[in-house]
Amino acid sequence: MGILELILDWFKQGSASLQGIFDHIKSHEEANADAKAHNRIFHFAVPYSVWPEVCQWLKEKNDEFPNNGCIRLVLEKPFGRDHQSVLELINTVDKYFKEDQVYRVDRYLGKEILENLLVMRFANRFFAPIWNRDTVNTVQILFKEPWGAEDQNRMQYFDLQGIVRDVIENHLLQVMALIAMDKPASLSVEDIRNEKIKLLRSVKAIRKEDVVIGQYTPGNGHPGYLEDPNILGKPSTTPTFAMMVVYIRNERWDGVPFILKAGKALNEMRSEIRIQLKSVPGDLFQGADLQRPNELVVRMQPTEEMYLKMTIKKPGLGMEIVPTEMEYSDSAKDMQDHSQAPHRAYERLLLNCMHGENRRMVHRDELLASYTVMDPVNKMVDNSAVPLHHYTFGCARAHSFDC
Ligand code: BG6
């Protein structure tokens, strides 16, 4: 029995287990009767197929045993399979809880460096004039993991999702919205959200020829996606790698390719944003290997850091031109321990929920806008309308594409 079946089974056994949770809550609240308020936060670690039942049950129990605080739900992806199912689920949860009681978590939004991206973009004068199609050549948003989909025994979950739903549709699209959105009117949740939604709604329909997908085969001592009978043991066309070119139809970004790339079982762990600028026009230093354009790199994994790639003169009597990096290394250095980073992101998000702050949460409209962007890609993948390439576990280049 897989983990999903186990959980479903646990729920189907009836409300006994949930009743247990409520009994525990009640006795805790009774024991702390002098507390100013008793807030109830329920973090759903269950598949979305049981959210309606759980929500209904929680609402009934909460009404039966009212408290003097608030009730909040923490929901995590997947929020549904496609736009239609997400909308249906939103409407179902809506029957029982208000939108401001629902905290949809995308752990990327808890990453320190992404918050910093917002500050960096809007608190520094020199970025605004170059942050557009006149200066930016390409934007790449990359996610690479050196382990396969079997990591953390999530194979069954992953096989249903695939890399587009697992990583691109949420994490990478959120990152893209933060990079590309216009300046919000204020730092209020609503203003930032409105800009992100506006941006997502400006994304052009992604074309079949702009999508590449792949699945890993055995290599470097690891089994392939299909090869390990203990893991999947059945044929599957689920992609473990995907790359797509996204265009934004607005005045700022028209024609600039945003390349979103995510893959498992690659050669390294790296997730980063690379904003590459156009080459200097009328270049004075031709022949000096200056074909290295300026690039701003915002790295999320394995360490959180930012650096700007630029060209300088090598100190000395000659006129040798060399690349260099201006690196942001302040508190980012404190985040070097990767094992801490995911926890920190979660800690921040859960703390926000406890404080009733939904600034870093995903609003329903944002979610629906993301699914509108990705539905056509998921359809292409689900219907095998784009060819599934194969790449070796641990490779840096696969087929004709660069991982
Ligand atoms: C999760 C995906 O949301 O993000 C995983 O389901 C992935 O497949 C993980 O490994 C990566 O998150 P982070 O914070 O380690 O980059």
PDB file of N, CA, C and O in Angstrom, residues 51-92:
ATOM      1  N   TRP A  51      -9.443  16.767   0.890  1.00  0.00           N
ATOM      2  CA  TRP A  51      -9.640  18.087   1.505  1.00  0.00           C
ATOM      3  C   TRP A  51     -11.120  18.415   1.763  1.00  0.00           C
ATOM      4  O   TRP A  51     -11.457  18.916   2.829  1.00  0.00           O
ATOM      5  N   PRO A  52     -12.023  18.135   0.800  1.00  0.00           N
ATOM      6  CA  PRO A  52     -13.422  18.493   1.070  1.00  0.00           C
ATOM      7  C   PRO A  52     -13.952  17.840   2.343  1.00  0.00           C
ATOM      8  O   PRO A  52     -14.542  18.510   3.192  1.00  0.00           O
ATOM      9  N   GLU A  53     -13.685  16.522   2.490  1.00  0.00           N
ATOM     10  CA  GLU A  53     -14.187  15.827   3.685  1.00  0.00           C
ATOM     11  C   GLU A  53     -13.568  16.413   4.948  1.00  0.00           C
ATOM     12  O   GLU A  53     -14.240  16.642   5.950  1.00  0.00           O
ATOM     13  N   VAL A  54     -12.263  16.642   4.891  1.00  0.00           N
ATOM     14  CA  VAL A  54     -11.568  17.128   6.076  1.00  0.00           C
ATOM     15  C   VAL A  54     -12.069  18.536   6.442  1.00  0.00           C
ATOM     16  O   VAL A  54     -12.323  18.831   7.608  1.00  0.00           O
ATOM     17  N   CYS A  55     -12.242  19.364   5.418  1.00  0.00           N
ATOM     18  CA  CYS A  55     -12.714  20.736   5.682  1.00  0.00           C
ATOM     19  C   CYS A  55     -14.098  20.710   6.330  1.00  0.00           C
ATOM     20  O   CYS A  55     -14.362  21.428   7.293  1.00  0.00           O
ATOM     21  N   GLN A  56     -14.965  19.887   5.757  1.00  0.00           N
ATOM     22  CA  GLN A  56     -16.325  19.821   6.284  1.00  0.00           C
ATOM     23  C   GLN A  56     -16.291  19.389   7.746  1.00  0.00           C
ATOM     24  O   GLN A  56     -16.934  19.970   8.623  1.00  0.00           O
ATOM     25  N   TRP A  57     -15.492  18.372   8.004  1.00  0.00           N
ATOM     26  CA  TRP A  57     -15.401  17.824   9.358  1.00  0.00           C
ATOM     27  C   TRP A  57     -14.845  18.869  10.326  1.00  0.00           C
ATOM     28  O   TRP A  57     -15.374  19.066  11.429  1.00  0.00           O
ATOM     29  N   LEU A  58     -13.793  19.531   9.890  1.00  0.00           N
ATOM     30  CA  LEU A  58     -13.169  20.537  10.764  1.00  0.00           C
ATOM     31  C   LEU A  58     -14.139  21.666  11.084  1.00  0.00           C
ATOM     32  O   LEU A  58     -14.223  22.139  12.210  1.00  0.00           O
ATOM     33  N   LYS A  59     -14.879  22.070  10.063  1.00  0.00           N
ATOM     34  CA  LYS A  59     -15.827  23.168  10.259  1.00  0.00           C
ATOM     35  C   LYS A  59     -16.897  22.756  11.272  1.00  0.00           C
ATOM     36  O   LYS A  59     -17.214  23.501  12.204  1.00  0.00           O
ATOM     37  N   GLU A  60     -17.404  21.540  11.085  1.00  0.00           N
ATOM     38  CA  GLU A  60     -18.455  21.081  12.006  1.00  0.00           C
ATOM     39  C   GLU A  60     -17.931  21.014  13.435  1.00  0.00           C
ATOM     40  O   GLU A  60     -18.562  21.462  14.377  1.00  0.00           O
ATOM     41  N   LYS A  61     -16.729  20.423  13.571  1.00  0.00           N
ATOM     42  CA  LYS A  61     -16.149  20.274  14.913  1.00  0.00           C
ATOM     43  C   LYS A  61     -15.867  21.631  15.537  1.00  0.00           C
ATOM     44  O   LYS A  61     -16.083  21.857  16.717  1.00  0.00           O
ATOM     45  N   ASN A  62     -15.379  22.517  14.690  1.00  0.00           N
ATOM     46  CA  ASN A  62     -15.038  23.843  15.201  1.00  0.00           C
ATOM     47  C   ASN A  62     -16.291  24.579  15.673  1.00  0.00           C
ATOM     48  O   ASN A  62     -16.258  25.277  16.674  1.00  0.00           O
ATOM     49  N   ASP A  63     -17.383  24.372  14.940  1.00  0.00           N
ATOM     50  CA  ASP A  63     -18.635  25.024  15.353  1.00  0.00           C
ATOM     51  C   ASP A  63     -19.179  24.380  16.616  1.00  0.00           C
ATOM     52  O   ASP A  63     -19.751  25.039  17.480  1.00  0.00           O
ATOM     53  N   GLU A  64     -18.956  23.068  16.704  1.00  0.00           N
ATOM     54  CA  GLU A  64     -19.446  22.327  17.877  1.00  0.00           C
ATOM     55  C   GLU A  64     -18.688  22.751  19.136  1.00  0.00           C
ATOM     56  O   GLU A  64     -19.247  22.858  20.208  1.00  0.00           O
ATOM     57  N   PHE A  65     -17.370  22.938  18.967  1.00  0.00           N
ATOM     58  CA  PHE A  65     -16.536  23.341  20.110  1.00  0.00           C
ATOM     59  C   PHE A  65     -15.867  24.670  19.781  1.00  0.00           C
ATOM     60  O   PHE A  65     -14.670  24.724  19.480  1.00  0.00           O
ATOM     61  N   PRO A  66     -16.623  25.737  19.796  1.00  0.00           N
ATOM     62  CA  PRO A  66     -16.029  27.017  19.401  1.00  0.00           C
ATOM     63  C   PRO A  66     -14.948  27.449  20.387  1.00  0.00           C
ATOM     64  O   PRO A  66     -14.986  27.060  21.557  1.00  0.00           O
ATOM     65  N   ASN A  67     -14.017  28.202  19.932  1.00  0.00           N
ATOM     66  CA  ASN A  67     -12.984  28.712  20.836  1.00  0.00           C
ATOM     67  C   ASN A  67     -12.961  30.233  20.726  1.00  0.00           C
ATOM     68  O   ASN A  67     -13.731  30.816  19.974  1.00  0.00           O
ATOM     69  N   ASN A  68     -12.090  30.846  21.482  1.00  0.00           N
ATOM     70  CA  ASN A  68     -12.067  32.309  21.460  1.00  0.00           C
ATOM     71  C   ASN A  68     -10.942  32.832  20.564  1.00  0.00           C
ATOM     72  O   ASN A  68     -10.463  33.935  20.746  1.00  0.00           O
ATOM     73  N   GLY A  69     -10.495  32.010  19.631  1.00  0.00           N
ATOM     74  CA  GLY A  69      -9.415  32.451  18.737  1.00  0.00           C
ATOM     75  C   GLY A  69      -9.818  32.226  17.301  1.00  0.00           C
ATOM     76  O   GLY A  69     -10.995  32.175  16.958  1.00  0.00           O
ATOM     77  N   CYS A  70      -8.819  32.056  16.456  1.00  0.00           N
ATOM     78  CA  CYS A  70      -9.127  31.888  15.035  1.00  0.00           C
ATOM     79  C   CYS A  70      -8.883  30.441  14.621  1.00  0.00           C
ATOM     80  O   CYS A  70      -8.293  29.657  15.360  1.00  0.00           O
ATOM     81  N   ILE A  71      -9.342  30.121  13.456  1.00  0.00           N
ATOM     82  CA  ILE A  71      -9.009  28.818  12.868  1.00  0.00           C
ATOM     83  C   ILE A  71      -8.409  29.092  11.497  1.00  0.00           C
ATOM     84  O   ILE A  71      -8.934  29.905  10.732  1.00  0.00           O
ATOM     85  N   ARG A  72      -7.272  28.451  11.235  1.00  0.00           N
ATOM     86  CA  ARG A  72      -6.596  28.649   9.941  1.00  0.00           C
ATOM     87  C   ARG A  72      -6.180  27.303   9.366  1.00  0.00           C
ATOM     88  O   ARG A  72      -5.891  26.373  10.122  1.00  0.00           O
ATOM     89  N   LEU A  73      -6.152  27.250   8.047  1.00  0.00           N
ATOM     90  CA  LEU A  73      -5.716  26.019   7.374  1.00  0.00           C
ATOM     91  C   LEU A  73      -4.430  26.300   6.620  1.00  0.00           C
ATOM     92  O   LEU A  73      -4.314  27.334   5.959  1.00  0.00           O
ATOM     93  N   VAL A  74      -3.491  25.380   6.709  1.00  0.00           N
ATOM     94  CA  VAL A  74      -2.276  25.493   5.901  1.00  0.00           C
ATOM     95  C   VAL A  74      -2.365  24.415   4.822  1.00  0.00           C
ATOM     96  O   VAL A  74      -2.459  23.226   5.132  1.00  0.00           O
ATOM     97  N   LEU A  75      -2.380  24.854   3.570  1.00  0.00           N
ATOM     98  CA  LEU A  75      -2.481  23.898   2.458  1.00  0.00           C
ATOM     99  C   LEU A  75      -1.203  23.951   1.631  1.00  0.00           C
ATOM    100  O   LEU A  75      -0.614  25.005   1.461  1.00  0.00           O
ATOM    101  N   GLU A  76      -0.821  22.791   1.140  1.00  0.00           N
ATOM    102  CA  GLU A  76       0.393  22.743   0.311  1.00  0.00           C
ATOM    103  C   GLU A  76       0.079  22.088  -1.009  1.00  0.00           C
ATOM    104  O   GLU A  76      -0.831  21.286  -1.123  1.00  0.00           O
ATOM    105  N   LYS A  77       0.906  22.378  -2.014  1.00  0.00           N
ATOM    106  CA  LYS A  77       0.705  21.772  -3.317  1.00  0.00           C
ATOM    107  C   LYS A  77       0.802  20.249  -3.203  1.00  0.00           C
ATOM    108  O   LYS A  77       1.497  19.779  -2.310  1.00  0.00           O
ATOM    109  N   PRO A  78       0.209  19.482  -4.090  1.00  0.00           N
ATOM    110  CA  PRO A  78      -0.597  19.953  -5.220  1.00  0.00           C
ATOM    111  C   PRO A  78      -1.969  20.445  -4.767  1.00  0.00           C
ATOM    112  O   PRO A  78      -2.588  19.849  -3.892  1.00  0.00           O
ATOM    113  N   PHE A  79      -2.417  21.533  -5.414  1.00  0.00           N
ATOM    114  CA  PHE A  79      -3.703  22.123  -5.073  1.00  0.00           C
ATOM    115  C   PHE A  79      -4.792  21.607  -6.007  1.00  0.00           C
ATOM    116  O   PHE A  79      -5.910  22.104  -5.984  1.00  0.00           O
ATOM    117  N   GLY A  80      -4.434  20.664  -6.847  1.00  0.00           N
ATOM    118  CA  GLY A  80      -5.364  20.110  -7.821  1.00  0.00           C
ATOM    119  C   GLY A  80      -4.531  19.656  -8.994  1.00  0.00           C
ATOM    120  O   GLY A  80      -3.298  19.746  -8.959  1.00  0.00           O
ATOM    121  N   ARG A  81      -5.229  19.184 -10.029  1.00  0.00           N
ATOM    122  CA  ARG A  81      -4.464  18.651 -11.158  1.00  0.00           C
ATOM    123  C   ARG A  81      -4.368  19.657 -12.304  1.00  0.00           C
ATOM    124  O   ARG A  81      -3.403  19.706 -13.023  1.00  0.00           O
ATOM    125  N   ASP A  82      -5.443  20.414 -12.460  1.00  0.00           N
ATOM    126  CA  ASP A  82      -5.474  21.404 -13.529  1.00  0.00           C
ATOM    127  C   ASP A  82      -6.364  22.559 -13.079  1.00  0.00           C
ATOM    128  O   ASP A  82      -6.910  22.542 -11.976  1.00  0.00           O
ATOM    129  N   HIS A  83      -6.512  23.523 -13.952  1.00  0.00           N
ATOM    130  CA  HIS A  83      -7.257  24.728 -13.591  1.00  0.00           C
ATOM    131  C   HIS A  83      -8.649  24.376 -13.070  1.00  0.00           C
ATOM    132  O   HIS A  83      -9.095  24.884 -12.039  1.00  0.00           O
ATOM    133  N   GLN A  84      -9.318  23.471 -13.777  1.00  0.00           N
ATOM    134  CA  GLN A  84     -10.683  23.111 -13.418  1.00  0.00           C
ATOM    135  C   GLN A  84     -10.745  22.491 -12.021  1.00  0.00           C
ATOM    136  O   GLN A  84     -11.564  22.882 -11.176  1.00  0.00           O
ATOM    137  N   SER A  85      -9.857  21.523 -11.763  1.00  0.00           N
ATOM    138  CA  SER A  85      -9.926  20.856 -10.454  1.00  0.00           C
ATOM    139  C   SER A  85      -9.482  21.797  -9.338  1.00  0.00           C
ATOM    140  O   SER A  85      -9.986  21.728  -8.216  1.00  0.00           O
ATOM    141  N   VAL A  86      -8.557  22.700  -9.645  1.00  0.00           N
ATOM    142  CA  VAL A  86      -8.133  23.662  -8.621  1.00  0.00           C
ATOM    143  C   VAL A  86      -9.315  24.572  -8.268  1.00  0.00           C
ATOM    144  O   VAL A  86      -9.606  24.812  -7.093  1.00  0.00           O
ATOM    145  N   LEU A  87     -10.005  25.010  -9.303  1.00  0.00           N
ATOM    146  CA  LEU A  87     -11.148  25.899  -9.082  1.00  0.00           C
ATOM    147  C   LEU A  87     -12.225  25.188  -8.249  1.00  0.00           C
ATOM    148  O   LEU A  87     -12.789  25.749  -7.302  1.00  0.00           O
ATOM    149  N   GLU A  88     -12.482  23.911  -8.611  1.00  0.00           N
ATOM    150  CA  GLU A  88     -13.496  23.164  -7.861  1.00  0.00           C
ATOM    151  C   GLU A  88     -13.106  23.047  -6.395  1.00  0.00           C
ATOM    152  O   GLU A  88     -13.922  23.208  -5.489  1.00  0.00           O
ATOM    153  N   LEU A  89     -11.818  22.751  -6.163  1.00  0.00           N
ATOM    154  CA  LEU A  89     -11.362  22.606  -4.769  1.00  0.00           C
ATOM    155  C   LEU A  89     -11.446  23.917  -4.004  1.00  0.00           C
ATOM    156  O   LEU A  89     -11.847  23.944  -2.837  1.00  0.00           O
ATOM    157  N   ILE A  90     -11.083  24.993  -4.695  1.00  0.00           N
ATOM    158  CA  ILE A  90     -11.163  26.308  -4.039  1.00  0.00           C
ATOM    159  C   ILE A  90     -12.617  26.555  -3.615  1.00  0.00           C
ATOM    160  O   ILE A  90     -12.898  26.952  -2.484  1.00  0.00           O
ATOM    161  N   ASN A  91     -13.527  26.267  -4.536  1.00  0.00           N
ATOM    162  CA  ASN A  91     -14.943  26.497  -4.222  1.00  0.00           C
ATOM    163  C   ASN A  91     -15.425  25.603  -3.094  1.00  0.00           C
ATOM    164  O   ASN A  91     -16.241  26.003  -2.275  1.00  0.00           O
ATOM    165  N   THR A  92     -14.905  24.379  -3.043  1.00  0.00           N
ATOM    166  CA  THR A  92     -15.329  23.473  -1.965  1.00  0.00           C
ATOM    167  C   THR A  92     -14.809  23.971  -0.621  1.00  0.00           C
ATOM    168  O   THR A  92     -15.558  24.038   0.357  1.00  0.00           O
TER     169      THR A  92
END
